PDB file of C-alpha atoms in Angstrom:
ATOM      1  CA  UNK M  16       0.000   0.000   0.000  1.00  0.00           C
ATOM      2  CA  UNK M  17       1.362   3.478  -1.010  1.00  0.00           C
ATOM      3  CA  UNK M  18       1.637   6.237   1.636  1.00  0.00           C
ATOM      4  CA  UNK M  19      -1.454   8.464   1.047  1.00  0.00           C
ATOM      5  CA  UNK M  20      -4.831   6.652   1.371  1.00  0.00           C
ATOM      6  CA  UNK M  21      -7.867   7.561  -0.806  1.00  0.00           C
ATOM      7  CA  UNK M  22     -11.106   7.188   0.481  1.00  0.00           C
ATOM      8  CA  UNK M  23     -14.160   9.065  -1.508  1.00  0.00           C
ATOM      9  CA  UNK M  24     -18.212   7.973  -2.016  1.00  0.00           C
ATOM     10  CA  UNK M  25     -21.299   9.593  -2.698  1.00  0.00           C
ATOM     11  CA  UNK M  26     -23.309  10.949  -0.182  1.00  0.00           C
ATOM     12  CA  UNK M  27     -26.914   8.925  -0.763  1.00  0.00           C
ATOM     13  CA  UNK M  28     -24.566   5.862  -0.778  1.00  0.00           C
ATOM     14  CA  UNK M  29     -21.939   5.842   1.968  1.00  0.00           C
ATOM     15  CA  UNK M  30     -20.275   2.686   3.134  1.00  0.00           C
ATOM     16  CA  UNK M  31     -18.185   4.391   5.541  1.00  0.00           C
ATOM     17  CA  UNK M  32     -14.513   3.601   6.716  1.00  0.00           C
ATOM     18  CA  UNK M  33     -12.390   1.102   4.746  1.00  0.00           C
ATOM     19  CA  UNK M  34     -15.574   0.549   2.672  1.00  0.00           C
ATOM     20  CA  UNK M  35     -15.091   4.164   1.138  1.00  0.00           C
ATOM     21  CA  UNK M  36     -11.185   3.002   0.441  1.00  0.00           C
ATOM     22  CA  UNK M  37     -10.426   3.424  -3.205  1.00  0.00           C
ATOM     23  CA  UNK M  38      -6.905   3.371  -3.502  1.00  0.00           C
ATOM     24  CA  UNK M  39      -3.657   4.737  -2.375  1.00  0.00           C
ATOM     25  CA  UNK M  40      -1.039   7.144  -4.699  1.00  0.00           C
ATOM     26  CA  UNK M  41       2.933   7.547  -3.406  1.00  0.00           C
ATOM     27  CA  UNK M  42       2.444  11.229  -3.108  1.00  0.00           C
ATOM     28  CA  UNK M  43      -0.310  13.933  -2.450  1.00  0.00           C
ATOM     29  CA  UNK M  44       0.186  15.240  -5.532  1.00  0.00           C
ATOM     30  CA  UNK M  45      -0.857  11.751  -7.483  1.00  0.00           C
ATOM     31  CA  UNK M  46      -3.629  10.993  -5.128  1.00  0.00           C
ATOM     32  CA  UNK M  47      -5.224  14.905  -6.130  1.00  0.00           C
ATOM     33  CA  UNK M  48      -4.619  13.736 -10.131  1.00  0.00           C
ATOM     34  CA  UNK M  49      -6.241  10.802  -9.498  1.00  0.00           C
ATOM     35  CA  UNK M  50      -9.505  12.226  -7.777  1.00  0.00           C
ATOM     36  CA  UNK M  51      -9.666  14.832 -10.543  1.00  0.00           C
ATOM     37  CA  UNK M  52     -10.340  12.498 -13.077  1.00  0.00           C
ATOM     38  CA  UNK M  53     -13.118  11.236 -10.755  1.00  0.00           C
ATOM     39  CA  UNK M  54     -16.606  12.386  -9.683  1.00  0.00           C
ATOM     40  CA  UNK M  55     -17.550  11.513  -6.308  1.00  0.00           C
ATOM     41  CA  UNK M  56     -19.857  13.845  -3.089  1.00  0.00           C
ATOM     42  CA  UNK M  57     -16.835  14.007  -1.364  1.00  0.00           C
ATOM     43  CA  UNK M  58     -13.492  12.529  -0.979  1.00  0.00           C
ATOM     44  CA  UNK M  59     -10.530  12.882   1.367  1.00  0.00           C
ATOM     45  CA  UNK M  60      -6.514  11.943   0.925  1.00  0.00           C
ATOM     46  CA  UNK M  61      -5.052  10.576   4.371  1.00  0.00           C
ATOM     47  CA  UNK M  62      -1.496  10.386   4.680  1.00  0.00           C
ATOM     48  CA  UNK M  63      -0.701   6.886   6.278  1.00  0.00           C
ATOM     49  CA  UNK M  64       2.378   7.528   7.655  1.00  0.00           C
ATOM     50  CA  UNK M  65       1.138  10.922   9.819  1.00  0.00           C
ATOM     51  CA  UNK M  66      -2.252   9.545  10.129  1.00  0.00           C
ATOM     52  CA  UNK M  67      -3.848  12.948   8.845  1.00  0.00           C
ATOM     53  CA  UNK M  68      -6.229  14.484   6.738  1.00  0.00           C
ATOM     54  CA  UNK M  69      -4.582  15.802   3.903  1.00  0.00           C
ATOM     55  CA  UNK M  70      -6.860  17.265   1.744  1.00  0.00           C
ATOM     56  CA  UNK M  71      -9.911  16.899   1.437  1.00  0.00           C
ATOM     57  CA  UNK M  72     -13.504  17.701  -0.794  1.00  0.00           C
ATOM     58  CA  UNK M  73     -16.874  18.057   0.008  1.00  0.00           C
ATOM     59  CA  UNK M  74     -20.133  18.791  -2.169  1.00  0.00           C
ATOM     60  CA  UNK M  75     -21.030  21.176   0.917  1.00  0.00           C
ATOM     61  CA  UNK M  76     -22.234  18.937   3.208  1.00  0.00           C
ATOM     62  CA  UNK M  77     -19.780  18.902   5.641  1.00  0.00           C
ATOM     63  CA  UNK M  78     -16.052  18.872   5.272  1.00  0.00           C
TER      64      UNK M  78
END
C-alpha cells in the first residue's frame, strides 16, 4: 500500500470507513490527479504515515 490513502463515495450511498477506500497514490500530488479524473460527493486523501487528513472535498455537506 502506497503512503497516502484515498477514500471518496457519494453521499446517498456511503459505506463508511475502509468501505469508502479506493486506492492509495505515493504522493499527495498523485492521489489529487487521481480524484480529478473522478466524480464523487466528497473525498478525502489521508497520509498513512502521519495519520492525517490531507486534503480533502466536500459537495457542501460537511467537510
Amino acid at each position: 500500500m502506497k503512503q497516502f490513502l484515498i477514500f471518496a463515495g457519494d453521499t446517498y450511498y456511503p459505506s463508511g470507513g475502509w468501505q469508502d477506500f479506493i486506492g492509495s497514490e505515493n504522493t499527495k500530488e498523485e492521489a489529487l490527479l487521481l480524484m480529478s479524473k473522478r466524480h464523487y460527493d466528497w473525498w478525502q486523501v489521508v497520509d498513512s504515515q502521519t495519520g492525517n487528513i490531507v486534503d480533502s472535498f466536500s459537495r457542501g455537506l460537511w467537510t
